[in-house]
Amino acid sequence: MKEVSQQFDVAKHFVSILEKDDNMSPGIAAMTTLLMVLEKTKFDTVQEFHTTIQSAVRAMRDTDKPMTSVVSGTELFSRFITLAKFDDKTMDEVRDIMLNRGKMFLAKLLESRNVIAKQAITFISDGCRILTHARSRTVREALILAAQHNKRFHVFITYSAPDHHGEQMAAELERAGIDCTLILDTAIGYVMETVDMVLVGAEGVVESGGIINRIGTVTMAICAREMKKPFYALVESFKFCRLYPLNQRDLPDDYKYNKNTLRDKAKAHPMVDYTPPNYITLLFTDLGILAPSAVSDELIKLYL
């Protein structure tokens, strides 16, 4: 069995990708890292390949980056590249097949945000007022595409404590010529009655059709439902994960907390929360526009 650490530092490579490209999802960065593992490691058996990939995923999970899409993305990636028939192939040929399938899989996923944005802009009309939470790269791309289609609208963005990613989101949208207002997280209820819709991203979509996203999302969803506002989630299919949480406590700890704070959970602030499917109107994905109830069927197809 070959340890990936003998070839190169998996965790360092994974983190460096995210630091160099602020627009990249941790899930995409994790799959890009696994491609590098494939390129740099020689395998004598398929079992050795699986062991090495598992070791690489563990190394990435030991960083302080968001883990939800890392876990779901690497599971799908590993499954997809091993679906080919390897009978009568040498290990070098098997490795080349896996590399080609991995690159094809990744290239398709890199188009996901554009596919989702094109779906979402049909729901954005001139003069509408939109509420979003924190900084979702997928939501940002949809809003910028809508503006490029000459639609005029106003976006309310939460600061999103404790890291205030909403400020970055507002700056990016304003550079694209989109009118924005930054609001306090506690102002969600006040603003909700004035908006036409809520658009959020997601770090993960669970089997029930609920989402895992930046802390405060469930509060926004509950408020939207109470005030009868549509609540839309924009999310790539590689973030579909095989989890079925019933409440906040059911989320894995490494999804909820940064690695640095995991040792003292009693004092740590969770970074994400779980929004049940009954609060979500629709999911915009690269697989199509889905009702939350359709997610379980799509997961079955993905893992067949």
Tab-separated table of N, CA and C in Angstrom, residues 73-179:
chain	number	residue	atom	x	y	z
A	73	GLY	N	-18.684	15.258	-3.037
A	73	GLY	CA	-18.014	15.326	-4.325
A	73	GLY	C	-17.012	14.204	-4.538
A	74	THR	N	-16.221	13.906	-3.519
A	74	THR	CA	-15.219	12.845	-3.675
A	74	THR	C	-15.864	11.464	-3.758
A	75	GLU	N	-16.993	11.270	-3.082
A	75	GLU	CA	-17.709	9.992	-3.198
A	75	GLU	C	-18.194	9.775	-4.630
A	76	LEU	N	-18.816	10.804	-5.206
A	76	LEU	CA	-19.314	10.688	-6.581
A	76	LEU	C	-18.170	10.536	-7.579
A	77	PHE	N	-17.127	11.312	-7.369
A	77	PHE	CA	-15.970	11.252	-8.254
A	77	PHE	C	-15.365	9.846	-8.270
A	78	SER	N	-15.124	9.284	-7.089
A	78	SER	CA	-14.522	7.951	-6.991
A	78	SER	C	-15.410	6.898	-7.633
A	79	ARG	N	-16.714	7.058	-7.426
A	79	ARG	CA	-17.648	6.085	-8.012
A	79	ARG	C	-17.656	6.178	-9.536
A	80	PHE	N	-17.669	7.398	-10.052
A	80	PHE	CA	-17.755	7.583	-11.502
A	80	PHE	C	-16.525	7.031	-12.214
A	81	ILE	N	-15.349	7.315	-11.702
A	81	ILE	CA	-14.137	6.906	-12.430
A	81	ILE	C	-13.891	5.401	-12.362
A	82	THR	N	-14.570	4.709	-11.436
A	82	THR	CA	-14.369	3.255	-11.330
A	82	THR	C	-15.497	2.453	-11.974
A	83	LEU	N	-16.385	3.144	-12.705
A	83	LEU	CA	-17.509	2.446	-13.340
A	83	LEU	C	-17.106	1.716	-14.620
A	84	ALA	N	-15.951	2.056	-15.179
A	84	ALA	CA	-15.517	1.430	-16.437
A	84	ALA	C	-15.153	-0.040	-16.220
A	85	LYS	N	-15.144	-0.784	-17.311
A	85	LYS	CA	-14.762	-2.193	-17.238
A	85	LYS	C	-13.231	-2.304	-17.296
A	86	PHE	N	-12.663	-3.007	-16.332
A	86	PHE	CA	-11.215	-3.115	-16.232
A	86	PHE	C	-10.701	-4.531	-16.522
A	87	ASP	N	-11.565	-5.392	-17.044
A	87	ASP	CA	-11.145	-6.755	-17.363
A	87	ASP	C	-10.026	-6.719	-18.418
A	88	ASP	N	-9.028	-7.566	-18.220
A	88	ASP	CA	-7.922	-7.715	-19.172
A	88	ASP	C	-7.139	-6.422	-19.394
A	89	LYS	N	-7.143	-5.525	-18.411
A	89	LYS	CA	-6.377	-4.284	-18.518
A	89	LYS	C	-5.208	-4.324	-17.543
A	90	THR	N	-4.104	-3.751	-17.944
A	90	THR	CA	-2.987	-3.595	-17.013
A	90	THR	C	-3.316	-2.443	-16.063
A	91	MET	N	-2.597	-2.331	-14.949
A	91	MET	CA	-2.875	-1.261	-14.003
A	91	MET	C	-2.565	0.106	-14.598
A	92	ASP	N	-1.579	0.172	-15.484
A	92	ASP	CA	-1.302	1.453	-16.155
A	92	ASP	C	-2.472	1.852	-17.049
A	93	GLU	N	-3.071	0.884	-17.724
A	93	GLU	CA	-4.240	1.174	-18.567
A	93	GLU	C	-5.438	1.560	-17.710
A	94	VAL	N	-5.615	0.854	-16.591
A	94	VAL	CA	-6.708	1.187	-15.664
A	94	VAL	C	-6.546	2.621	-15.156
A	95	ARG	N	-5.336	2.967	-14.794
A	95	ARG	CA	-5.057	4.325	-14.300
A	95	ARG	C	-5.358	5.364	-15.366
A	96	ASP	N	-5.004	5.123	-16.602
A	96	ASP	CA	-5.279	6.065	-17.698
A	96	ASP	C	-6.783	6.218	-17.921
A	97	ILE	N	-7.516	5.106	-17.840
A	97	ILE	CA	-8.977	5.165	-17.990
A	97	ILE	C	-9.588	6.016	-16.884
A	98	MET	N	-9.126	5.781	-15.655
A	98	MET	CA	-9.647	6.552	-14.525
A	98	MET	C	-9.331	8.034	-14.669
A	99	LEU	N	-8.123	8.337	-15.119
A	99	LEU	CA	-7.749	9.739	-15.315
A	99	LEU	C	-8.634	10.412	-16.363
A	100	ASN	N	-8.862	9.739	-17.477
A	100	ASN	CA	-9.704	10.308	-18.539
A	100	ASN	C	-11.134	10.503	-18.067
A	101	ARG	N	-11.659	9.516	-17.340
A	101	ARG	CA	-13.028	9.650	-16.827
A	101	ARG	C	-13.112	10.768	-15.783
A	102	GLY	N	-12.081	10.870	-14.958
A	102	GLY	CA	-12.062	11.909	-13.943
A	102	GLY	C	-12.037	13.303	-14.550
A	103	LYS	N	-11.226	13.498	-15.587
A	103	LYS	CA	-11.145	14.795	-16.255
A	103	LYS	C	-12.457	15.133	-16.942
A	104	MET	N	-13.093	14.135	-17.540
A	104	MET	CA	-14.389	14.344	-18.195
A	104	MET	C	-15.456	14.722	-17.168
A	105	PHE	N	-15.460	14.019	-16.040
A	105	PHE	CA	-16.413	14.277	-14.970
A	105	PHE	C	-16.237	15.693	-14.426
A	106	LEU	N	-14.997	16.082	-14.193
A	106	LEU	CA	-14.713	17.397	-13.642
A	106	LEU	C	-15.082	18.507	-14.626
A	107	ALA	N	-14.798	18.302	-15.897
A	107	ALA	CA	-15.132	19.308	-16.912
A	107	ALA	C	-16.636	19.561	-16.970
A	108	LYS	N	-17.407	18.499	-16.833
A	108	LYS	CA	-18.867	18.642	-16.838
A	108	LYS	C	-19.335	19.417	-15.620
A	109	LEU	N	-18.752	19.132	-14.463
A	109	LEU	CA	-19.156	19.815	-13.233
A	109	LEU	C	-18.810	21.299	-13.258
A	110	LEU	N	-17.725	21.646	-13.944
A	110	LEU	CA	-17.322	23.045	-14.010
A	110	LEU	C	-18.327	23.897	-14.789
A	111	GLU	N	-19.205	23.256	-15.542
A	111	GLU	CA	-20.257	23.967	-16.275
A	111	GLU	C	-21.541	24.096	-15.464
A	112	SER	N	-21.564	23.468	-14.293
A	112	SER	CA	-22.801	23.385	-13.507
A	112	SER	C	-23.376	24.754	-13.159
A	113	ARG	N	-22.522	25.654	-12.689
A	113	ARG	CA	-23.029	26.965	-12.265
A	113	ARG	C	-23.689	27.715	-13.412
A	114	ASN	N	-23.108	27.615	-14.590
A	114	ASN	CA	-23.685	28.293	-15.748
A	114	ASN	C	-25.045	27.706	-16.104
A	115	VAL	N	-25.172	26.377	-16.030
A	115	VAL	CA	-26.448	25.706	-16.298
A	115	VAL	C	-27.502	26.164	-15.294
A	116	ILE	N	-27.130	26.216	-14.032
A	116	ILE	CA	-28.056	26.618	-12.968
A	116	ILE	C	-28.456	28.078	-13.142
A	117	ALA	N	-27.485	28.931	-13.463
A	117	ALA	CA	-27.767	30.357	-13.630
A	117	ALA	C	-28.796	30.592	-14.730
A	118	LYS	N	-28.679	29.860	-15.837
A	118	LYS	CA	-29.623	30.021	-16.949
A	118	LYS	C	-31.038	29.619	-16.540
A	119	GLN	N	-31.153	28.620	-15.662
A	119	GLN	CA	-32.473	28.225	-15.163
A	119	GLN	C	-33.051	29.297	-14.245
A	120	ALA	N	-32.202	29.821	-13.373
A	120	ALA	CA	-32.682	30.741	-12.344
A	120	ALA	C	-33.132	32.081	-12.900
A	121	ILE	N	-32.467	32.555	-13.968
A	121	ILE	CA	-32.791	33.908	-14.442
A	121	ILE	C	-34.198	33.999	-15.014
A	122	THR	N	-34.786	32.874	-15.375
A	122	THR	CA	-36.168	32.920	-15.876
A	122	THR	C	-37.138	33.281	-14.752
A	123	PHE	N	-36.706	33.148	-13.503
A	123	PHE	CA	-37.558	33.480	-12.357
A	123	PHE	C	-37.306	34.899	-11.853
A	124	ILE	N	-36.303	35.560	-12.416
A	124	ILE	CA	-35.970	36.924	-11.994
A	124	ILE	C	-36.571	37.901	-12.995
A	125	SER	N	-37.436	38.777	-12.526
A	125	SER	CA	-38.111	39.727	-13.409
A	125	SER	C	-37.660	41.147	-13.109
A	126	ASP	N	-37.879	42.035	-14.052
A	126	ASP	CA	-37.529	43.444	-13.856
A	126	ASP	C	-38.249	44.002	-12.638
A	127	GLY	N	-37.502	44.727	-11.826
A	127	GLY	CA	-38.090	45.392	-10.666
A	127	GLY	C	-38.241	44.521	-9.435
A	128	CYS	N	-37.845	43.253	-9.516
A	128	CYS	CA	-38.032	42.389	-8.348
A	128	CYS	C	-36.973	42.670	-7.279
A	129	ARG	N	-37.307	42.252	-6.078
A	129	ARG	CA	-36.410	42.439	-4.929
A	129	ARG	C	-36.071	41.059	-4.384
A	130	ILE	N	-34.785	40.813	-4.252
A	130	ILE	CA	-34.296	39.477	-3.915
A	130	ILE	C	-33.511	39.531	-2.602
A	131	LEU	N	-33.724	38.539	-1.761
A	131	LEU	CA	-32.951	38.405	-0.533
A	131	LEU	C	-32.041	37.193	-0.656
A	132	THR	N	-30.765	37.373	-0.318
A	132	THR	CA	-29.836	36.249	-0.321
A	132	THR	C	-29.013	36.269	0.951
A	133	HIS	N	-28.351	35.151	1.212
A	133	HIS	CA	-27.631	34.984	2.482
A	133	HIS	C	-26.153	34.741	2.218
A	134	ALA	N	-25.303	35.542	2.864
A	134	ALA	CA	-23.854	35.358	2.805
A	134	ALA	C	-23.351	35.487	1.365
A	135	ARG	N	-22.428	34.607	0.995
A	135	ARG	CA	-21.832	34.668	-0.345
A	135	ARG	C	-21.895	33.301	-1.003
A	136	SER	N	-22.875	33.141	-1.885
A	136	SER	CA	-22.969	31.925	-2.684
A	136	SER	C	-22.442	32.246	-4.074
A	137	ARG	N	-21.432	31.507	-4.509
A	137	ARG	CA	-20.862	31.736	-5.844
A	137	ARG	C	-21.885	31.428	-6.925
A	138	THR	N	-22.733	30.422	-6.696
A	138	THR	CA	-23.745	30.043	-7.691
A	138	THR	C	-24.827	31.100	-7.793
A	139	VAL	N	-25.276	31.620	-6.661
A	139	VAL	CA	-26.259	32.705	-6.670
A	139	VAL	C	-25.671	33.938	-7.341
A	140	ARG	N	-24.426	34.237	-7.012
A	140	ARG	CA	-23.768	35.396	-7.622
A	140	ARG	C	-23.748	35.276	-9.145
A	141	GLU	N	-23.406	34.098	-9.647
A	141	GLU	CA	-23.337	33.914	-11.099
A	141	GLU	C	-24.714	34.086	-11.732
A	142	ALA	N	-25.758	33.591	-11.068
A	142	ALA	CA	-27.116	33.736	-11.595
A	142	ALA	C	-27.539	35.203	-11.635
A	143	LEU	N	-27.223	35.951	-10.582
A	143	LEU	CA	-27.609	37.360	-10.528
A	143	LEU	C	-26.848	38.181	-11.571
A	144	ILE	N	-25.571	37.890	-11.739
A	144	ILE	CA	-24.782	38.619	-12.740
A	144	ILE	C	-25.277	38.297	-14.150
A	145	LEU	N	-25.630	37.032	-14.398
A	145	LEU	CA	-26.159	36.660	-15.712
A	145	LEU	C	-27.490	37.359	-15.974
A	146	ALA	N	-28.330	37.457	-14.938
A	146	ALA	CA	-29.609	38.160	-15.093
A	146	ALA	C	-29.385	39.624	-15.444
A	147	ALA	N	-28.400	40.251	-14.794
A	147	ALA	CA	-28.083	41.654	-15.094
A	147	ALA	C	-27.563	41.803	-16.515
A	148	GLN	N	-26.785	40.823	-16.970
A	148	GLN	CA	-26.270	40.858	-18.341
A	148	GLN	C	-27.385	40.708	-19.367
A	149	HIS	N	-28.519	40.135	-18.938
A	149	HIS	CA	-29.698	40.025	-19.803
A	149	HIS	C	-30.606	41.248	-19.647
A	150	ASN	N	-30.018	42.336	-19.115
A	150	ASN	CA	-30.702	43.631	-18.991
A	150	ASN	C	-31.882	43.608	-18.034
A	151	LYS	N	-31.841	42.717	-17.061
A	151	LYS	CA	-32.861	42.726	-16.015
A	151	LYS	C	-32.377	43.618	-14.878
A	152	ARG	N	-33.289	44.415	-14.342
A	152	ARG	CA	-32.950	45.329	-13.268
A	152	ARG	C	-33.685	44.894	-12.001
A	153	PHE	N	-32.945	44.737	-10.943
A	153	PHE	CA	-33.528	44.240	-9.688
A	153	PHE	C	-32.656	44.719	-8.537
A	154	HIS	N	-33.146	44.509	-7.332
A	154	HIS	CA	-32.400	44.925	-6.140
A	154	HIS	C	-32.170	43.705	-5.261
A	155	VAL	N	-30.955	43.603	-4.704
A	155	VAL	CA	-30.590	42.451	-3.891
A	155	VAL	C	-30.267	42.892	-2.471
A	156	PHE	N	-30.906	42.244	-1.503
A	156	PHE	CA	-30.586	42.426	-0.093
A	156	PHE	C	-29.685	41.264	0.328
A	157	ILE	N	-28.580	41.581	0.962
A	157	ILE	CA	-27.589	40.567	1.323
A	157	ILE	C	-27.290	40.655	2.815
A	158	THR	N	-27.357	39.535	3.495
A	158	THR	CA	-27.005	39.525	4.917
A	158	THR	C	-25.489	39.632	5.084
A	159	TYR	N	-25.068	40.290	6.158
A	159	TYR	CA	-23.635	40.341	6.476
A	159	TYR	C	-23.092	38.935	6.700
A	160	SER	N	-23.883	38.070	7.321
A	160	SER	CA	-23.522	36.688	7.616
A	160	SER	C	-22.366	36.583	8.615
A	161	ALA	N	-22.712	36.818	9.873
A	161	ALA	CA	-21.731	36.627	10.949
A	161	ALA	C	-21.405	35.136	11.049
A	162	PRO	N	-20.211	34.769	11.502
A	162	PRO	CA	-19.180	35.662	12.061
A	162	PRO	C	-18.143	36.143	11.056
A	163	ASP	N	-18.147	35.644	9.812
A	163	ASP	CA	-17.068	36.022	8.886
A	163	ASP	C	-17.443	37.129	7.910
A	164	HIS	N	-18.733	37.537	7.913
A	164	HIS	CA	-19.185	38.665	7.094
A	164	HIS	C	-18.887	38.497	5.607
A	165	HIS	N	-19.173	37.297	5.090
A	165	HIS	CA	-18.979	37.052	3.663
A	165	HIS	C	-19.939	37.867	2.804
A	166	GLY	N	-21.014	38.350	3.412
A	166	GLY	CA	-21.968	39.163	2.662
A	166	GLY	C	-21.352	40.433	2.115
A	167	GLU	N	-20.366	40.979	2.811
A	167	GLU	CA	-19.698	42.185	2.326
A	167	GLU	C	-18.980	41.917	1.004
A	168	GLN	N	-18.352	40.771	0.913
A	168	GLN	CA	-17.669	40.402	-0.327
A	168	GLN	C	-18.671	40.185	-1.449
A	169	MET	N	-19.787	39.538	-1.128
A	169	MET	CA	-20.840	39.311	-2.118
A	169	MET	C	-21.373	40.644	-2.656
A	170	ALA	N	-21.627	41.585	-1.760
A	170	ALA	CA	-22.157	42.886	-2.173
A	170	ALA	C	-21.169	43.614	-3.083
A	171	ALA	N	-19.892	43.563	-2.732
A	171	ALA	CA	-18.875	44.235	-3.549
A	171	ALA	C	-18.810	43.629	-4.948
A	172	GLU	N	-18.909	42.304	-5.033
A	172	GLU	CA	-18.844	41.629	-6.334
A	172	GLU	C	-20.057	41.960	-7.199
A	173	LEU	N	-21.235	42.015	-6.576
A	173	LEU	CA	-22.444	42.338	-7.345
A	173	LEU	C	-22.454	43.802	-7.777
A	174	GLU	N	-21.989	44.672	-6.896
A	174	GLU	CA	-21.958	46.095	-7.248
A	174	GLU	C	-20.997	46.353	-8.404
A	175	ARG	N	-19.883	45.612	-8.441
A	175	ARG	CA	-18.953	45.756	-9.573
A	175	ARG	C	-19.611	45.335	-10.883
A	176	ALA	N	-20.628	44.473	-10.782
A	176	ALA	CA	-21.360	44.032	-11.974
A	176	ALA	C	-22.544	44.953	-12.279
A	177	GLY	N	-22.666	46.036	-11.521
A	177	GLY	CA	-23.724	47.012	-11.781
A	177	GLY	C	-25.067	46.663	-11.167
A	178	ILE	N	-25.082	45.820	-10.155
A	178	ILE	CA	-26.323	45.381	-9.510
A	178	ILE	C	-26.534	46.161	-8.221
A	179	ASP	N	-27.722	46.712	-8.047
A	179	ASP	CA	-28.053	47.452	-6.824
A	179	ASP	C	-28.162	46.499	-5.640
